[in-house]
Amino acid sequence: MDDNIIPSVIGWIIAIAFVIIAITILARSIRIIPQAASGVVERLGKYHKTLTPGLNVLVPFIDRLRPLIDMREQVVSFPPQPVITEDNLVVSIDTVVYFQVTDARAATYEIANYLGAVEQLTTTTLRNVVGGLNLEEALTSRDEINGQLRLVLDEATGKWGIRVSRVELKAIDPPLSIQDSMEKQMRAERDRRAAILTAEGTKQSAILEAEGARQAEILRAEGDKQAAVLRAQGEAEAITTVFGAIHVGQPDDKLLAYQYLQMLPKISEGQSNKLWIIPSELTEALKGIGGAFTPKAGGPAPTPGAGPAAAFRPQPTVTPSEPVVSAEQLKTAADAVVESVLDGEPSVRDLIAEAQANDVRSGAVPPEVYDIDGTTPGVPPIPPLPPQNPGV
């Protein structure tokens, strides 16, 4: 019985070993390649083929699969690199490279470490490109730098089975002193723009204010014009009314002369009205007034109550010369003449007061011309007769 057990155990051991060997051979023979990946197969140390995504069968112990290569586009960010510009300024440039492996065999056998090679090539190319530009051009010509880097890298990495799609400059950092100067320059530029905007606003505000003032002046001038026209029309109507009333009353020269004497004090109120020329017609009228109301030697005295027509009868006059006297002397002389006439015939006061009251009631003459209060007819008080002035 023992002789039968030993062969059976050996048989089981052989079977198990055979199964293990078969599983090992099968495991080494079958390879599953994921999508967007590729593998290089070497047979006895020599390139045999490139495996594609999916199920692949290898010859065990003869074929060897190299590490898989990612065929997708890769993004590699390199650390900042110091670069010297044309104007001898050291700037730190941070770059980002986008590349893709297009040939797994070339990426495996043409370059030992394609990732490190891309980094070094990017650094050297960047220094060559930026070294021909000054700082301002380097800061403002990123697209041009990116294009030059992509062309150089794509041409150099083509034989490695790598395609560089684009290169981006992530940051360009000038020295701290240059950064401070740039910040001051930008601040000055912002202040300049703010000053320009403020000046433009002030200009527009001044224009609008001037336009508003202009419109206001135009409207004010139009209003003054209309007021002046209406005022002139009112004065014209008043003059017409007064002129008509005077002509209806049929005044003679003596009444007009008296009215002129009444207005002389008001005319002489001005500071510049110091000298007046007495017209010859006025002196004739004054002589007529004196001759009408002064009793003549041997003749009858004027009849009281005879009326204004009898009182202001024309008298023969002699035209005197026209002396030049002051306004104060003229006023004093006029008051003296009127006083002498009224003293000669007291009834003349009543006649003059009645005539003035009639003028005021009819509206032909304003009350302030005669200094009448509107209720009681009268004339202003006449000062005492001054000593005779030889110059009048």
Short mmCIF file of C-alpha atoms in Angstrom, two decimals:
data_model
loop_
_atom_site.label_atom_id
_atom_site.label_comp_id
_atom_site.label_asym_id
_atom_site.label_seq_id
_atom_site.Cartn_x
_atom_site.Cartn_y
_atom_site.Cartn_z
CA MET A 1 0.00 0.00 0.00
CA ASP A 2 2.85 2.34 0.72
CA ASP A 3 4.24 1.66 -2.68
CA ASN A 4 1.02 2.96 -4.28
CA ILE A 5 0.86 6.17 -2.22
CA ILE A 6 4.25 7.48 -3.21
CA PRO A 7 3.61 7.48 -6.97
CA SER A 8 0.29 9.18 -6.50
CA VAL A 9 1.83 11.98 -4.45
CA ILE A 10 4.54 12.53 -7.00
CA GLY A 11 1.91 12.68 -9.72
CA TRP A 12 -0.02 15.33 -7.84
CA ILE A 13 3.10 17.38 -7.32
CA ILE A 14 3.96 17.23 -10.99
CA ALA A 15 0.44 18.21 -11.98
CA ILE A 16 0.45 21.16 -9.62
CA ALA A 17 3.81 22.33 -10.93
CA PHE A 18 2.61 22.01 -14.47
CA VAL A 19 -0.43 24.12 -13.67
CA ILE A 20 1.74 26.75 -12.02
CA ILE A 21 4.06 26.86 -14.99
CA ALA A 22 1.14 27.10 -17.37
CA ILE A 23 -0.37 29.96 -15.42
CA THR A 24 2.97 31.77 -15.36
CA ILE A 25 3.47 31.32 -19.08
CA LEU A 26 -0.04 32.49 -19.77
CA ALA A 27 0.41 35.55 -17.54
CA ARG A 28 3.61 36.54 -19.29
CA SER A 29 2.13 35.94 -22.70
CA ILE A 30 -0.99 38.12 -22.40
CA ARG A 31 -0.74 41.94 -22.07
CA ILE A 32 -3.67 44.39 -21.93
CA ILE A 33 -2.71 47.91 -23.05
CA PRO A 34 -5.03 50.73 -21.83
CA GLN A 35 -6.39 53.43 -24.11
CA ALA A 36 -4.07 56.40 -24.91
CA ALA A 37 -1.01 54.31 -24.02
CA SER A 38 1.57 52.43 -26.02
CA GLY A 39 4.24 49.81 -25.25
CA VAL A 40 7.44 48.76 -26.96
CA VAL A 41 8.20 45.01 -27.15
CA GLU A 42 11.78 43.74 -27.33
CA ARG A 43 12.48 40.21 -28.45
CA LEU A 44 15.78 38.89 -27.21
CA GLY A 45 16.85 42.52 -26.50
CA LYS A 46 15.94 43.87 -29.91
CA TYR A 47 12.98 46.04 -30.84
CA HIS A 48 10.22 43.79 -32.09
CA LYS A 49 6.96 45.78 -32.19
CA THR A 50 4.84 48.44 -30.55
CA LEU A 51 1.76 47.27 -28.74
CA THR A 52 -1.52 49.12 -29.32
CA PRO A 53 -4.37 49.52 -26.83
CA GLY A 54 -6.22 46.24 -26.22
CA LEU A 55 -5.27 42.55 -25.74
CA ASN A 56 -1.81 41.56 -26.93
CA VAL A 57 0.02 38.18 -26.79
CA LEU A 58 3.74 37.86 -26.20
CA VAL A 59 6.13 34.96 -26.35
CA PRO A 60 7.01 34.14 -22.78
CA PHE A 61 10.65 34.41 -21.74
CA ILE A 62 11.55 35.75 -25.19
CA ASP A 63 9.56 38.98 -25.55
CA ARG A 64 9.97 41.79 -22.99
CA LEU A 65 7.60 44.75 -22.67
CA ARG A 66 9.17 48.18 -21.95
CA PRO A 67 7.33 50.62 -19.63
CA LEU A 68 4.17 52.02 -21.14
CA ILE A 69 4.26 55.51 -22.64
CA ASP A 70 1.38 57.97 -22.21
CA MET A 71 0.29 59.17 -25.66
CA ARG A 72 -1.90 61.98 -24.35
CA GLU A 73 -0.93 65.66 -24.43
CA GLN A 74 1.02 66.49 -21.33
CA VAL A 75 1.43 69.78 -19.47
CA VAL A 76 4.73 70.41 -17.77
CA SER A 77 5.40 73.52 -15.66
CA PHE A 78 9.06 74.23 -15.19
CA PRO A 79 10.47 76.22 -12.25
CA PRO A 80 11.26 79.90 -12.87
CA GLN A 81 14.41 80.45 -14.85
CA PRO A 82 16.65 83.56 -14.61
CA VAL A 83 17.03 85.19 -18.02
CA ILE A 84 19.12 88.24 -18.98
CA THR A 85 17.46 90.73 -21.32
CA GLU A 86 19.15 92.87 -23.95
CA ASP A 87 19.36 95.83 -21.53
CA ASN A 88 21.21 93.64 -18.95
CA LEU A 89 18.31 93.12 -16.58
CA VAL A 90 17.79 89.75 -14.94
CA VAL A 91 14.18 88.63 -15.08
CA SER A 92 12.65 85.45 -13.75
CA ILE A 93 10.44 83.67 -16.30
CA ASP A 94 8.10 80.82 -15.46
CA THR A 95 7.13 78.70 -18.48
CA VAL A 96 4.55 76.03 -19.24
CA VAL A 97 5.05 73.54 -22.11
CA TYR A 98 2.29 71.53 -23.78
CA PHE A 99 3.63 68.49 -25.69
CA GLN A 100 2.50 65.07 -26.88
CA VAL A 101 4.36 61.82 -27.68
CA THR A 102 3.53 60.79 -31.23
CA ASP A 103 6.04 57.92 -31.68
CA ALA A 104 6.62 55.56 -28.76
CA ARG A 105 9.62 53.86 -30.43
CA ALA A 106 11.43 57.19 -31.04
CA ALA A 107 10.61 58.44 -27.55
CA THR A 108 12.10 55.21 -26.19
CA TYR A 109 15.23 54.83 -28.30
CA GLU A 110 16.03 58.36 -29.58
CA ILE A 111 16.26 60.09 -26.19
CA ALA A 112 17.03 58.72 -22.77
CA ASN A 113 14.75 61.09 -20.82
CA TYR A 114 12.51 63.07 -23.10
CA LEU A 115 10.88 65.01 -20.23
CA GLY A 116 14.20 66.37 -18.96
CA ALA A 117 15.31 67.04 -22.52
CA VAL A 118 12.20 69.15 -23.17
CA GLU A 119 12.85 71.15 -19.99
CA GLN A 120 16.47 71.92 -20.84
CA LEU A 121 15.66 72.74 -24.44
CA THR A 122 12.90 75.12 -23.32
CA THR A 123 15.27 76.93 -20.94
CA THR A 124 18.03 77.43 -23.51
CA THR A 125 15.62 78.50 -26.24
CA LEU A 126 13.90 80.95 -23.88
CA ARG A 127 17.24 82.58 -23.02
CA ASN A 128 18.11 82.96 -26.67
CA VAL A 129 14.77 84.55 -27.55
CA VAL A 130 14.47 86.87 -24.54
CA GLY A 131 18.16 87.83 -24.75
CA GLY A 132 17.43 89.73 -27.95
CA LEU A 133 14.65 91.81 -26.37
CA ASN A 134 14.68 94.59 -23.80
CA LEU A 135 12.51 94.51 -20.70
CA GLU A 136 9.62 96.46 -22.18
CA GLU A 137 9.54 94.27 -25.29
CA ALA A 138 9.74 91.12 -23.18
CA LEU A 139 6.78 92.25 -21.10
CA THR A 140 4.64 93.24 -24.08
CA SER A 141 5.65 90.57 -26.64
CA ARG A 142 4.52 87.36 -25.01
CA ASP A 143 2.75 86.07 -28.10
CA GLU A 144 5.87 86.57 -30.20
CA ILE A 145 8.03 84.79 -27.61
CA ASN A 146 5.56 81.91 -27.39
CA GLY A 147 5.54 81.49 -31.16
CA GLN A 148 9.34 81.44 -31.44
CA LEU A 149 9.66 78.94 -28.59
CA ARG A 150 7.08 76.61 -30.12
CA LEU A 151 8.78 76.64 -33.53
CA VAL A 152 12.24 75.89 -32.10
CA LEU A 153 11.04 73.20 -29.68
CA ASP A 154 8.80 71.51 -32.23
CA GLU A 155 11.65 71.29 -34.73
CA ALA A 156 14.13 69.96 -32.17
CA THR A 157 11.80 67.41 -30.56
CA GLY A 158 10.37 66.08 -33.81
CA LYS A 159 13.05 63.35 -34.09
CA TRP A 160 12.27 62.31 -30.51
CA GLY A 161 8.71 61.43 -31.46
CA ILE A 162 7.40 64.45 -29.53
CA ARG A 163 5.24 67.29 -30.82
CA VAL A 164 5.26 70.58 -28.89
CA SER A 165 1.82 72.16 -29.31
CA ARG A 166 2.46 75.46 -27.51
CA VAL A 167 4.60 77.20 -24.94
CA GLU A 168 3.19 79.76 -22.51
CA LEU A 169 5.00 82.28 -20.35
CA LYS A 170 3.21 82.04 -17.04
CA ALA A 171 5.05 84.89 -15.34
CA ILE A 172 7.78 87.42 -16.06
CA ASP A 173 9.13 88.93 -12.85
CA PRO A 174 11.59 91.84 -13.19
CA PRO A 175 13.89 92.84 -10.29
CA LEU A 176 12.35 94.49 -7.24
CA SER A 177 13.84 97.88 -8.07
CA ILE A 178 12.34 97.72 -11.54
CA GLN A 179 9.01 96.65 -10.06
CA ASP A 180 9.00 99.72 -7.80
CA SER A 181 9.77 101.99 -10.75
CA MET A 182 7.04 100.37 -12.82
CA GLU A 183 4.57 100.76 -9.98
CA LYS A 184 5.40 104.47 -9.68
CA GLN A 185 5.04 104.86 -13.43
CA MET A 186 1.66 103.15 -13.42
CA ARG A 187 0.55 105.29 -10.48
CA ALA A 188 1.61 108.44 -12.34
CA GLU A 189 -0.24 107.25 -15.43
CA ARG A 190 -3.39 106.65 -13.41
CA ASP A 191 -3.07 110.10 -11.82
CA ARG A 192 -2.63 111.64 -15.27
CA ARG A 193 -5.74 109.92 -16.57
CA ALA A 194 -7.68 110.98 -13.49
CA ALA A 195 -6.54 114.58 -13.97
CA ILE A 196 -7.57 114.45 -17.62
CA LEU A 197 -10.99 113.10 -16.72
CA THR A 198 -11.38 115.76 -14.01
CA ALA A 199 -10.37 118.49 -16.46
CA GLU A 200 -12.82 117.17 -19.03
CA GLY A 201 -15.58 117.18 -16.42
CA THR A 202 -14.69 120.73 -15.37
CA LYS A 203 -14.65 121.81 -19.00
CA GLN A 204 -18.07 120.32 -19.69
CA SER A 205 -19.41 121.86 -16.48
CA ALA A 206 -18.05 125.30 -17.45
CA ILE A 207 -19.54 124.96 -20.92
CA LEU A 208 -22.93 124.04 -19.50
CA GLU A 209 -22.78 126.87 -16.96
CA ALA A 210 -21.80 129.36 -19.67
CA GLU A 211 -24.60 128.10 -21.89
CA GLY A 212 -27.06 128.45 -19.02
CA ALA A 213 -25.82 131.97 -18.24
CA ARG A 214 -26.09 132.86 -21.92
CA GLN A 215 -29.67 131.62 -22.09
CA ALA A 216 -30.47 133.49 -18.88
CA GLU A 217 -28.97 136.71 -20.26
CA ILE A 218 -30.94 136.28 -23.48
CA LEU A 219 -34.18 135.75 -21.57
CA ARG A 220 -33.38 138.67 -19.26
CA ALA A 221 -32.62 140.90 -22.26
CA GLU A 222 -35.87 139.84 -23.90
CA GLY A 223 -37.72 140.68 -20.69
CA ASP A 224 -35.98 144.06 -20.42
CA LYS A 225 -36.81 144.74 -24.05
CA GLN A 226 -40.49 143.96 -23.53
CA ALA A 227 -40.53 146.04 -20.33
CA ALA A 228 -38.84 148.96 -22.10
CA VAL A 229 -41.33 148.74 -24.97
CA LEU A 230 -44.27 148.68 -22.58
CA ARG A 231 -42.76 151.50 -20.51
CA ALA A 232 -42.21 153.59 -23.64
CA GLN A 233 -45.75 152.91 -24.80
CA GLY A 234 -47.08 153.98 -21.40
CA GLU A 235 -45.00 157.16 -21.43
CA ALA A 236 -46.13 157.90 -24.98
CA GLU A 237 -49.76 157.48 -23.99
CA ALA A 238 -49.23 159.67 -20.90
CA ILE A 239 -47.53 162.38 -22.98
CA THR A 240 -50.32 162.22 -25.53
CA THR A 241 -52.94 162.52 -22.79
CA VAL A 242 -51.18 165.44 -21.10
CA PHE A 243 -50.57 167.17 -24.43
CA GLY A 244 -54.24 166.79 -25.35
CA ALA A 245 -55.39 168.10 -21.99
CA ILE A 246 -53.10 171.13 -22.28
CA HIS A 247 -54.38 171.98 -25.74
CA VAL A 248 -57.99 171.52 -24.65
CA GLY A 249 -57.40 174.10 -21.87
CA GLN A 250 -55.90 176.55 -24.43
CA PRO A 251 -53.10 177.88 -22.19
CA ASP A 252 -51.28 181.09 -23.03
CA ASP A 253 -47.60 181.98 -22.62
CA LYS A 254 -48.05 183.28 -19.09
CA LEU A 255 -49.45 180.01 -17.75
CA LEU A 256 -46.69 178.04 -19.47
CA ALA A 257 -44.11 180.40 -18.01
CA TYR A 258 -45.53 179.87 -14.56
CA GLN A 259 -45.46 176.10 -15.04
CA TYR A 260 -41.83 176.39 -16.10
CA LEU A 261 -41.04 178.36 -12.94
CA GLN A 262 -42.74 175.66 -10.86
CA MET A 263 -40.59 172.94 -12.48
CA LEU A 264 -37.28 174.77 -12.11
CA PRO A 265 -36.68 173.65 -8.49
CA LYS A 266 -37.09 170.00 -9.49
CA ILE A 267 -34.80 170.43 -12.51
CA SER A 268 -32.13 172.06 -10.37
CA GLU A 269 -31.97 169.14 -7.92
CA GLY A 270 -29.21 167.44 -9.96
CA GLN A 271 -25.59 167.86 -8.89
CA SER A 272 -24.50 169.03 -12.36
CA ASN A 273 -27.34 171.50 -12.92
CA LYS A 274 -25.71 174.64 -11.53
CA LEU A 275 -26.09 177.16 -14.39
CA TRP A 276 -29.18 177.79 -16.52
CA ILE A 277 -29.84 180.01 -19.55
CA ILE A 278 -33.05 181.99 -19.21
CA PRO A 279 -34.85 182.01 -22.58
CA SER A 280 -36.08 185.33 -23.86
CA GLU A 281 -39.60 183.92 -24.16
CA LEU A 282 -39.59 183.20 -20.43
CA THR A 283 -38.53 186.71 -19.49
CA GLU A 284 -41.22 188.13 -21.75
CA ALA A 285 -43.81 185.89 -20.09
CA LEU A 286 -42.60 186.93 -16.64
CA LYS A 287 -42.91 190.59 -17.62
CA GLY A 288 -46.40 189.87 -18.91
CA ILE A 289 -47.34 188.31 -15.60
CA GLY A 290 -45.95 191.29 -13.72
CA GLY A 291 -47.72 193.78 -16.00
CA ALA A 292 -51.03 191.95 -15.78
CA PHE A 293 -51.24 191.79 -11.98
CA THR A 294 -49.37 194.93 -10.91
CA PRO A 295 -51.53 198.10 -10.71
CA LYS A 296 -50.40 200.80 -13.09
CA ALA A 297 -50.07 204.42 -11.99
CA GLY A 298 -53.40 206.19 -12.59
CA GLY A 299 -55.06 203.07 -13.96
CA PRO A 300 -57.78 200.83 -12.55
CA ALA A 301 -56.84 197.84 -10.46
CA PRO A 302 -57.62 194.35 -11.73
CA THR A 303 -61.11 193.23 -10.93
CA PRO A 304 -61.17 190.32 -8.45
CA GLY A 305 -62.90 187.22 -9.73
CA ALA A 306 -62.59 188.27 -13.36
CA GLY A 307 -61.22 184.80 -14.24
CA PRO A 308 -57.98 183.53 -15.70
CA ALA A 309 -58.63 185.00 -19.16
CA ALA A 310 -58.74 188.54 -17.85
CA ALA A 311 -55.83 187.99 -15.51
CA PHE A 312 -53.50 186.61 -18.20
CA ARG A 313 -54.13 189.25 -20.85
CA PRO A 314 -51.06 189.72 -23.11
CA GLN A 315 -48.95 192.75 -22.30
CA PRO A 316 -46.42 194.52 -24.43
CA THR A 317 -42.95 193.15 -23.74
CA VAL A 318 -39.43 193.95 -24.70
CA THR A 319 -37.10 191.03 -25.53
CA PRO A 320 -34.13 191.21 -23.15
CA SER A 321 -30.81 189.56 -23.52
CA GLU A 322 -30.36 186.01 -22.18
CA PRO A 323 -28.17 186.25 -19.06
CA VAL A 324 -26.52 183.16 -17.58
CA VAL A 325 -27.44 182.62 -13.92
CA SER A 326 -27.25 179.76 -11.46
CA ALA A 327 -30.17 177.47 -10.70
CA GLU A 328 -30.47 178.77 -7.11
CA GLN A 329 -30.56 182.38 -8.29
CA LEU A 330 -33.14 181.48 -10.92
CA LYS A 331 -35.35 179.81 -8.32
CA THR A 332 -35.09 182.80 -5.97
CA ALA A 333 -35.88 185.22 -8.78
CA ALA A 334 -38.88 183.18 -9.92
CA ASP A 335 -40.27 183.06 -6.38
CA ALA A 336 -39.72 186.80 -6.05
CA VAL A 337 -41.59 187.56 -9.30
CA VAL A 338 -44.51 185.36 -8.34
CA GLU A 339 -44.60 186.87 -4.83
CA SER A 340 -44.59 190.38 -6.22
CA VAL A 341 -47.46 189.55 -8.56
CA LEU A 342 -49.49 187.89 -5.83
CA ASP A 343 -48.90 190.76 -3.43
CA GLY A 344 -50.22 193.16 -6.07
CA GLU A 345 -53.47 191.25 -6.50
CA PRO A 346 -54.46 188.74 -3.77
CA SER A 347 -57.18 187.23 -5.95
CA VAL A 348 -54.52 185.81 -8.29
CA ARG A 349 -53.64 183.16 -5.68
CA ASP A 350 -57.15 181.82 -5.83
CA LEU A 351 -57.15 181.84 -9.64
CA ILE A 352 -53.88 179.93 -9.82
CA ALA A 353 -54.96 177.45 -7.15
CA GLU A 354 -58.23 176.85 -9.00
CA ALA A 355 -56.39 176.31 -12.30
CA GLN A 356 -53.99 173.85 -10.66
CA ALA A 357 -56.81 171.94 -8.99
CA ASN A 358 -58.63 171.65 -12.34
CA ASP A 359 -55.48 170.27 -13.96
CA VAL A 360 -55.10 167.66 -11.22
CA ARG A 361 -58.80 166.61 -11.33
CA SER A 362 -58.73 166.22 -15.11
CA GLY A 363 -55.58 164.08 -14.89
CA ALA A 364 -53.62 166.35 -17.19
CA VAL A 365 -50.94 167.03 -14.57
CA PRO A 366 -49.86 164.77 -11.62
CA PRO A 367 -50.51 166.19 -8.14
CA GLU A 368 -46.81 166.17 -7.20
CA VAL A 369 -46.08 168.77 -9.91
CA TYR A 370 -48.08 171.42 -7.93
CA ASP A 371 -47.34 169.85 -4.53
CA ILE A 372 -51.09 169.53 -3.91
CA ASP A 373 -52.35 167.00 -1.37
CA GLY A 374 -55.37 166.11 -3.58
CA THR A 375 -58.07 167.50 -1.27
CA THR A 376 -57.50 171.21 -0.85
CA PRO A 377 -56.35 173.39 -3.76
CA GLY A 378 -53.34 175.50 -3.01
CA VAL A 379 -49.86 176.48 -3.96
CA PRO A 380 -46.58 175.93 -2.15
CA PRO A 381 -45.58 178.59 0.36
CA ILE A 382 -43.56 181.38 -1.19
CA PRO A 383 -40.46 182.47 0.69
CA PRO A 384 -39.97 186.14 1.60
CA LEU A 385 -38.77 188.40 -1.15
CA PRO A 386 -34.95 188.54 -1.01
CA PRO A 387 -32.95 191.68 -1.75
CA GLN A 388 -32.89 192.59 -5.40
CA ASN A 389 -30.00 190.90 -7.21
CA PRO A 390 -28.53 193.10 -9.92
CA GLY A 391 -27.43 190.02 -11.89
CA VAL A 392 -31.00 188.74 -12.45
#
